[in-house]
PDB file of C-alpha atoms in Angstrom:
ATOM      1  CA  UNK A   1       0.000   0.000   0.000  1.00  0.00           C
ATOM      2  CA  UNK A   2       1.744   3.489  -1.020  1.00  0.00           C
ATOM      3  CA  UNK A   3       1.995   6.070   1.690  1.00  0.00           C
ATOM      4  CA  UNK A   4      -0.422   8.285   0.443  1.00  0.00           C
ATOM      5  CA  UNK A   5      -3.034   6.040   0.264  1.00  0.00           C
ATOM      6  CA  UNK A   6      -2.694   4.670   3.724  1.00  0.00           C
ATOM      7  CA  UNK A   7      -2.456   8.208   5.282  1.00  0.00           C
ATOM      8  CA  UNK A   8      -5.966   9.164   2.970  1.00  0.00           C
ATOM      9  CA  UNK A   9      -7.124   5.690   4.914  1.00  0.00           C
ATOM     10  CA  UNK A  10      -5.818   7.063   7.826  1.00  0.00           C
ATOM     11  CA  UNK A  11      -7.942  10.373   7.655  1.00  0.00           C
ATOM     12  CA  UNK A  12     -11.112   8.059   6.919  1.00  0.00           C
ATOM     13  CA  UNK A  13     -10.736   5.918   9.697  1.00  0.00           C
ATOM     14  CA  UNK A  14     -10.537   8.749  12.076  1.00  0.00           C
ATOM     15  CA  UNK A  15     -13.701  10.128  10.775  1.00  0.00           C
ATOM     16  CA  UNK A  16     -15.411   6.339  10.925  1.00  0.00           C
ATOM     17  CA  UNK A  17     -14.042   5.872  14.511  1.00  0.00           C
ATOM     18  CA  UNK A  18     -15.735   9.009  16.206  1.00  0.00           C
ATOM     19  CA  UNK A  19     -19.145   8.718  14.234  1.00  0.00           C
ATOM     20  CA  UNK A  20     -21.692   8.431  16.860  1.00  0.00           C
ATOM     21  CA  UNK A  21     -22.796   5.175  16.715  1.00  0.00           C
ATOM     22  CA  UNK A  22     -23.438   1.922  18.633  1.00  0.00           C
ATOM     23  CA  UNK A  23     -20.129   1.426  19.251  1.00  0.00           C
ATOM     24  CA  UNK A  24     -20.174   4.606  20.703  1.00  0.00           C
ATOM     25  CA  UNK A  25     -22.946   3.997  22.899  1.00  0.00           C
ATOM     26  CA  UNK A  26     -21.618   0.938  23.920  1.00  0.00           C
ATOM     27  CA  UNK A  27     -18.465   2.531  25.176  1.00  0.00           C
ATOM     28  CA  UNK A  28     -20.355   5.463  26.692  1.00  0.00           C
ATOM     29  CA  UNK A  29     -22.709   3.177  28.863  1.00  0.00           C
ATOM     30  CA  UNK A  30     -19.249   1.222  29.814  1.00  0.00           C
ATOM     31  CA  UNK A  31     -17.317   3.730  31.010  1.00  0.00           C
ATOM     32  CA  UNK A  32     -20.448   5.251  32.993  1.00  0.00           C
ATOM     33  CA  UNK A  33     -20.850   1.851  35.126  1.00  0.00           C
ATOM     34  CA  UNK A  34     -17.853   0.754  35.523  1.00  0.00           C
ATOM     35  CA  UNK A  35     -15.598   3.964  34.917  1.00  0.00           C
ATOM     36  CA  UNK A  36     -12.745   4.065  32.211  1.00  0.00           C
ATOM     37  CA  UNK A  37     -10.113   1.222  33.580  1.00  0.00           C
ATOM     38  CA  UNK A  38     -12.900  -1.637  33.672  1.00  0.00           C
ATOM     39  CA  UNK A  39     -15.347  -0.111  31.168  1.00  0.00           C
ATOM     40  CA  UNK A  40     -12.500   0.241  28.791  1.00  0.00           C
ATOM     41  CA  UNK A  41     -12.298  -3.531  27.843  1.00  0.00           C
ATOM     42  CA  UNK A  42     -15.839  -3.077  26.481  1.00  0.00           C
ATOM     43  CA  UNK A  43     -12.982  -1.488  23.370  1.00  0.00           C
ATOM     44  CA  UNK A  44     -11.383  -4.743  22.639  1.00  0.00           C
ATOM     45  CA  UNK A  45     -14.802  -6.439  21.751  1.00  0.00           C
ATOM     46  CA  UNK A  46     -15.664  -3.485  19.993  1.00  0.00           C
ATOM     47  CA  UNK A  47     -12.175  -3.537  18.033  1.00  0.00           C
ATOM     48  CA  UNK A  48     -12.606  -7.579  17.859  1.00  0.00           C
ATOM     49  CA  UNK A  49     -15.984  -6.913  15.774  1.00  0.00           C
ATOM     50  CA  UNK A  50     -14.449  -4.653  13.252  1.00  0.00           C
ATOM     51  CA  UNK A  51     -11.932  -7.442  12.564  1.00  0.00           C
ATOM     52  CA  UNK A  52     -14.419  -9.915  12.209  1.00  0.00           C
ATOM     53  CA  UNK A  53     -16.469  -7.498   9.655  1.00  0.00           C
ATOM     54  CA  UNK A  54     -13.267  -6.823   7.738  1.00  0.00           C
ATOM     55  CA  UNK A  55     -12.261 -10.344   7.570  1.00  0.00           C
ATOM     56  CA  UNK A  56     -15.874 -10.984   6.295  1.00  0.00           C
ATOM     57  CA  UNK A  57     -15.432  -8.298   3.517  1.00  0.00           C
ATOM     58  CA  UNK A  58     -11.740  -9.426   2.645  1.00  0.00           C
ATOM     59  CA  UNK A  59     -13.080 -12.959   2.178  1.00  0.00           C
ATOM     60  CA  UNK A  60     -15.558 -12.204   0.429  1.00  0.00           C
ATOM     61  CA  UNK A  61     -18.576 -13.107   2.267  1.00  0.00           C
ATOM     62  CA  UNK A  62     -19.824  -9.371   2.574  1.00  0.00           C
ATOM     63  CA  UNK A  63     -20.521  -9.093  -0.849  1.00  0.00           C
ATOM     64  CA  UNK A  64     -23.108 -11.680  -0.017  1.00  0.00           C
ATOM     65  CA  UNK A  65     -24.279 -10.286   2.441  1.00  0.00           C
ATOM     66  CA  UNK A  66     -24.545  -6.534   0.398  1.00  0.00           C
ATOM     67  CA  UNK A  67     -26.484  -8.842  -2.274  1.00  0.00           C
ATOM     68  CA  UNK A  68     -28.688 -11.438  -0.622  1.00  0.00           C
ATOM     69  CA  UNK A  69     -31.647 -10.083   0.750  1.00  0.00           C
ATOM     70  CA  UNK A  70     -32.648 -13.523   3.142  1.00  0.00           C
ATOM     71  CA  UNK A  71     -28.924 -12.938   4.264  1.00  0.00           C
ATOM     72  CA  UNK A  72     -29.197  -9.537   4.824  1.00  0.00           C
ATOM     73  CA  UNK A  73     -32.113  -9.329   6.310  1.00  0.00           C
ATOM     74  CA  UNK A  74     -31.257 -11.952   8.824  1.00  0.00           C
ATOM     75  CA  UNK A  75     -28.292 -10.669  10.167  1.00  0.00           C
ATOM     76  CA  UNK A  76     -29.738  -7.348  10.087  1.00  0.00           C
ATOM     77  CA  UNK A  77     -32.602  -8.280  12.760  1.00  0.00           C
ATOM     78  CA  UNK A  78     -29.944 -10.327  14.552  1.00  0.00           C
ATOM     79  CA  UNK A  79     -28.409  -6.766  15.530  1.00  0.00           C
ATOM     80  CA  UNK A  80     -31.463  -4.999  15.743  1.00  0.00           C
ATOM     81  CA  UNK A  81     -32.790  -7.780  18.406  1.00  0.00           C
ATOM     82  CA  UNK A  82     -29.619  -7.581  20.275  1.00  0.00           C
ATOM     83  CA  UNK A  83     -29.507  -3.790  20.604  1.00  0.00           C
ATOM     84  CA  UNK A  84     -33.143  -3.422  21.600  1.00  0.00           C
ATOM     85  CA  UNK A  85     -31.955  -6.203  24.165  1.00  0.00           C
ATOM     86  CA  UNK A  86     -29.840  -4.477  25.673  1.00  0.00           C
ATOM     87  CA  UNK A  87     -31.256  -1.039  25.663  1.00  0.00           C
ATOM     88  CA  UNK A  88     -34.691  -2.810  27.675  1.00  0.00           C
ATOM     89  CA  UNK A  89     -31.954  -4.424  30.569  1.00  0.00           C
ATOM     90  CA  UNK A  90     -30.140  -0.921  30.663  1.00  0.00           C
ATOM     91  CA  UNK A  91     -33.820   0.790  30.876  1.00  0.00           C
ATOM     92  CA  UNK A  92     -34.937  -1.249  33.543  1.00  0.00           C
ATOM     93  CA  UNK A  93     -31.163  -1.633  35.499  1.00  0.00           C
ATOM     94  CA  UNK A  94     -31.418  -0.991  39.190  1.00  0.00           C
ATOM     95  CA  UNK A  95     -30.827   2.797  40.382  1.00  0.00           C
ATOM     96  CA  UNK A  96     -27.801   2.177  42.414  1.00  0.00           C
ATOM     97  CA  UNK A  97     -25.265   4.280  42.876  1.00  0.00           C
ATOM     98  CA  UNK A  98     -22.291   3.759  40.730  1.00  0.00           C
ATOM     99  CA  UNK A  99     -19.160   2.525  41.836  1.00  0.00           C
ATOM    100  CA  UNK A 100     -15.626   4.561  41.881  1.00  0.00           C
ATOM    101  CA  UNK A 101     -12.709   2.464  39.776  1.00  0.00           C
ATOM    102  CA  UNK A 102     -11.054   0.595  42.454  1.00  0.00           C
ATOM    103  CA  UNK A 103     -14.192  -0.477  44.437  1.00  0.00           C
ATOM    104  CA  UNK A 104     -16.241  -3.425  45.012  1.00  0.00           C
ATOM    105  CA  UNK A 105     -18.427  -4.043  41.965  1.00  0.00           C
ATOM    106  CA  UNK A 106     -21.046  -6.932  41.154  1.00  0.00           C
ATOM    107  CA  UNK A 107     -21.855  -5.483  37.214  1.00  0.00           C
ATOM    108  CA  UNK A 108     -20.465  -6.766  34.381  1.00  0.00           C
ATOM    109  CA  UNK A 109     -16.956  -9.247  34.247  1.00  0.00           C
ATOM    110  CA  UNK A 110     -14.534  -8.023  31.752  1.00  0.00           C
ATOM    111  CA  UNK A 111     -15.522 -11.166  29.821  1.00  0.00           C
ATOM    112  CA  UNK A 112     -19.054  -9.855  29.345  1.00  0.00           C
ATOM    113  CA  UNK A 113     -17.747  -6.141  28.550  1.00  0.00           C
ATOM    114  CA  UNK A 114     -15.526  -7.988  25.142  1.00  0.00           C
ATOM    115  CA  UNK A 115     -18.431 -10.308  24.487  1.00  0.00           C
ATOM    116  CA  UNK A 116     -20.908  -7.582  24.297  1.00  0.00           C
ATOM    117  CA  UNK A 117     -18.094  -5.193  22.643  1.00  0.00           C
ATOM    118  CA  UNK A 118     -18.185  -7.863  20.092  1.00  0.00           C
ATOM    119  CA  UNK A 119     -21.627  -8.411  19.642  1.00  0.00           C
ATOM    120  CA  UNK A 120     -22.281  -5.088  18.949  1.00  0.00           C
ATOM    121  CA  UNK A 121     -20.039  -4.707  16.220  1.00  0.00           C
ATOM    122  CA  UNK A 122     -20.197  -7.986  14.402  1.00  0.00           C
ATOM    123  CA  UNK A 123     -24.224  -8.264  14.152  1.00  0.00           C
ATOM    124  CA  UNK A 124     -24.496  -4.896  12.804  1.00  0.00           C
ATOM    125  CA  UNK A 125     -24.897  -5.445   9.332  1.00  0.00           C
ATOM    126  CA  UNK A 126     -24.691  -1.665   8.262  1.00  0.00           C
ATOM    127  CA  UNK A 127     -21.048  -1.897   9.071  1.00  0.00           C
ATOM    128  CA  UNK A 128     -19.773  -4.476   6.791  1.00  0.00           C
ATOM    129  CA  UNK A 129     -22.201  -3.056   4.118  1.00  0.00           C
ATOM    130  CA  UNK A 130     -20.205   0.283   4.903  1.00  0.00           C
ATOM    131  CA  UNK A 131     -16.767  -1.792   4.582  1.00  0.00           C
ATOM    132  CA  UNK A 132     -17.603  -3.196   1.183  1.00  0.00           C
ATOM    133  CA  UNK A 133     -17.835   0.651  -0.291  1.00  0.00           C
ATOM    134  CA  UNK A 134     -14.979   1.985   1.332  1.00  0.00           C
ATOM    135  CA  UNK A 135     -12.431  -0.760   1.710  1.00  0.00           C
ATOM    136  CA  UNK A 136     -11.808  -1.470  -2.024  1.00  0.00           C
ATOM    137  CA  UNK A 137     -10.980   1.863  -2.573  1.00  0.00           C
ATOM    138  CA  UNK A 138      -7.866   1.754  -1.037  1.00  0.00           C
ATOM    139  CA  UNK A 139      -6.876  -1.725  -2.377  1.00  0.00           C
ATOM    140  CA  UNK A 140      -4.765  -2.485  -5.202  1.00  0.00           C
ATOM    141  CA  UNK A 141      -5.829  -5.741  -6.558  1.00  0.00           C
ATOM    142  CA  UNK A 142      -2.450  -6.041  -8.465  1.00  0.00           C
ATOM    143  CA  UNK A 143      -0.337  -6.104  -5.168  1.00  0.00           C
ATOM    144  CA  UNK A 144      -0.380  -8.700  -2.669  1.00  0.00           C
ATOM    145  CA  UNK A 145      -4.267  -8.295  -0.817  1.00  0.00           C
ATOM    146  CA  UNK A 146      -2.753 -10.009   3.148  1.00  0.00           C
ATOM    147  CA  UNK A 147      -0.133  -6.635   3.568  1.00  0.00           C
ATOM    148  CA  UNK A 148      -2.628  -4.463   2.425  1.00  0.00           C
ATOM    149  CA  UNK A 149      -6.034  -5.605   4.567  1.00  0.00           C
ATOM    150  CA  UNK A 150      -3.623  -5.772   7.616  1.00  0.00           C
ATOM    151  CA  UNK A 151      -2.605  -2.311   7.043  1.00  0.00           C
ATOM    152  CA  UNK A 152      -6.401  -1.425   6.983  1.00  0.00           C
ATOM    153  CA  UNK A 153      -6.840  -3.504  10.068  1.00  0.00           C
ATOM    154  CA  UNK A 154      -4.410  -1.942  12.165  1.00  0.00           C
ATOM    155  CA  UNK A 155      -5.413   1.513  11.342  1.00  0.00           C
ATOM    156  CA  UNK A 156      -9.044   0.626  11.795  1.00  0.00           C
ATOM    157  CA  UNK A 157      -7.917  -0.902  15.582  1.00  0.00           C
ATOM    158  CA  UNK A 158      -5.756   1.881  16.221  1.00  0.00           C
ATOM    159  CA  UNK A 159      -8.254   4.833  15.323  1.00  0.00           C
ATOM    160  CA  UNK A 160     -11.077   2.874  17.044  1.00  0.00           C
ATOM    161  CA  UNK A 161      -8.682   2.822  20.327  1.00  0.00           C
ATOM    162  CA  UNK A 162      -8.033   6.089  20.466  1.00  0.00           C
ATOM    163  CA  UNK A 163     -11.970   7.066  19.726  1.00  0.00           C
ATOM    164  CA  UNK A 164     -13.527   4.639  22.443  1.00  0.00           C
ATOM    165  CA  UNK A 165     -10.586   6.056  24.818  1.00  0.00           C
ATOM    166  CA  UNK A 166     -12.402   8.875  24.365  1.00  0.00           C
ATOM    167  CA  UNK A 167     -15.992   8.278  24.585  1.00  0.00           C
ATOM    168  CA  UNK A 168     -15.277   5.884  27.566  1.00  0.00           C
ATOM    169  CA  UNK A 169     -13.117   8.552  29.558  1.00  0.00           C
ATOM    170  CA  UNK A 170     -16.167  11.253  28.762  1.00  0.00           C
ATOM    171  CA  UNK A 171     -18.787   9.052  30.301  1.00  0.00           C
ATOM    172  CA  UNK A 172     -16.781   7.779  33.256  1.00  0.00           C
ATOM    173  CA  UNK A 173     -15.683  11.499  34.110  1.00  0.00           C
ATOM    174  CA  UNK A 174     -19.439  11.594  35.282  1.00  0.00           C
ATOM    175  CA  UNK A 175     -19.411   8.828  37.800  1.00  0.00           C
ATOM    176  CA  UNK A 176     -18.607  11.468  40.380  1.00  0.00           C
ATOM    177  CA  UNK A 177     -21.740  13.604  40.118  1.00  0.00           C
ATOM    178  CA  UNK A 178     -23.996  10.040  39.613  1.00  0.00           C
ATOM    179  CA  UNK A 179     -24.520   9.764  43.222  1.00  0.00           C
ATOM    180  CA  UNK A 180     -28.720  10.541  43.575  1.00  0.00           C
ATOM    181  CA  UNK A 181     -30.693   7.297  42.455  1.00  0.00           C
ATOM    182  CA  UNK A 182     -33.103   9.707  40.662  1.00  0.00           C
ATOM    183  CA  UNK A 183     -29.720  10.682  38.698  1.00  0.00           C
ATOM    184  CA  UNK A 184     -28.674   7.147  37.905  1.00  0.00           C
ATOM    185  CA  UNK A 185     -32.265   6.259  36.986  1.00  0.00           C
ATOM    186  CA  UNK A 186     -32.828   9.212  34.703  1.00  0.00           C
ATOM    187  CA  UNK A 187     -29.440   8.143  32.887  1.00  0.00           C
ATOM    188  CA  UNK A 188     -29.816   4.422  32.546  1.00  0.00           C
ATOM    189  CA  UNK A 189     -33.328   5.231  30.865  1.00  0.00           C
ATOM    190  CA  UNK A 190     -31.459   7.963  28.459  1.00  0.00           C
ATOM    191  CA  UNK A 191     -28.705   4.834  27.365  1.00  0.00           C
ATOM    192  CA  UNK A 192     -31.185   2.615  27.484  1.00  0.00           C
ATOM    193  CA  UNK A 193     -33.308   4.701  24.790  1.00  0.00           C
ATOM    194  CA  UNK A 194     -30.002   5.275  22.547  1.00  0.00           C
ATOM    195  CA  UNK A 195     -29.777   1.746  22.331  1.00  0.00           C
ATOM    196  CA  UNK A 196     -33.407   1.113  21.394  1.00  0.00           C
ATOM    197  CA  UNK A 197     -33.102   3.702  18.837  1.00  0.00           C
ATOM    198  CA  UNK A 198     -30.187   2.560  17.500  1.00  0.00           C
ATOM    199  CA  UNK A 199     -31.555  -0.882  16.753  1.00  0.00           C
ATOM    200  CA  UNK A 200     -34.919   1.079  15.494  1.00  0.00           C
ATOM    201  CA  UNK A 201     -32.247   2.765  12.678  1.00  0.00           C
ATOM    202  CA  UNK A 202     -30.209  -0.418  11.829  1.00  0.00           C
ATOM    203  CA  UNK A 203     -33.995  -1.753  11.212  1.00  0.00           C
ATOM    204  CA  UNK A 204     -34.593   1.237   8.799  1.00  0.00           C
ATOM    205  CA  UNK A 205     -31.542   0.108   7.220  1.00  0.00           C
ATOM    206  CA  UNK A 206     -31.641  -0.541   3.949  1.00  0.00           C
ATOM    207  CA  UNK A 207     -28.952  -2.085   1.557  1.00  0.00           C
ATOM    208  CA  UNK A 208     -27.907  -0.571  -1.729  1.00  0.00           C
ATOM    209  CA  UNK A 209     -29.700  -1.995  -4.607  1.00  0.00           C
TER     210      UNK A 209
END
């Protein structure tokens, strides 16, 4: 991959990274319950779904998925299932004060954070859709494809690192003023929302004809 295509890459996958989005959310809600050190392993599952939708584009299973309709629409309601899932359990979590990093804590294990990380990013059709347009772009099918997709993976990890550092630092700077139940049940509703509506948009969703 030349230079200047990898730094035009480079510039893209900033922008994709901080686009409001599930991921987003997902972070967000992390770093609010559990603050940024435990929260922030929600990122590798997040990071671990955008490798699994790459590899699915780079082996060429998303342009199935871009062109089937039954497969589409499958996965599609797959994510749109799981988000509404867990926008209902964050609606109706308990309004107890949130713990500071370093305290007792009885929420989610770090395994659960990756897993649901994952989830998000791997059911959500829209994303590998998304993938297929802008990942072939920056490939040149006359040089070797393995350098060049792990040159998009790495940027894709390291921009989506940096971006969920962000969003899960922003949301866990809040812990301290979370202390009124009425607070902490006001917000879980709010997350809980974002994630409903997020899975009512991916439902919207509609793949390019």
């Amino acid at each position: 991959m030349l230079l200047s295509t990898w730094l035009t890459f480079m510039l893209a996958s900033w922008a994709i990274s901080f686009s409001p989005g599930a991921g987003a959310l997902s972070a967000m809600t992390s770093g609010l319950r559990h603050g940024f050190a435990r929260g922030y392993w929600n990122t590798a599952g997040l990071i671990l779904g955008i490798m699994f939708q790459l590899a699915v584009v780079g082996i060429g299973l998303g342009t199935l998925l871009a062109t089937s309709e039954t497969a589409f629409t499958l996965v599609k309601y797959l994510g749109v299932a799981y988000l509404i899932y867990l926008g209902w359990r964050q609606f109706r979590a308990q309004a107890a004060p949130v713990k500071l990093e370093g305290g007792e804590t009885s929420l989610e294990s770090r395994r659960t954070l990756i897993l649901r990380g994952f989830l998000i990013n791997a059911s959500n059709p829209k994303g590998t859709v998304f993938l297929l347009a802008v990942v072939p772009q920056f490939i040149d099918a006359g040089q070797p494809l393995a350098p060049q997709y792990l040159a998009i993976a790495g940027t894709l990890a390291l921009t989506d690192t940096v971006a969920m550092a962000f969003y899960t630092l922003l949301a866990a700077k809040v812990l301290r003023l979370l202390r009124s139940p009425v607070h902490i049940k006001w917000m879980n509703r709010a997350f809980g929302s974002l994630f409903m509506a997020a899975g009512v948009l991916l439902a919207c969703f509609r793949r390019a004809q």
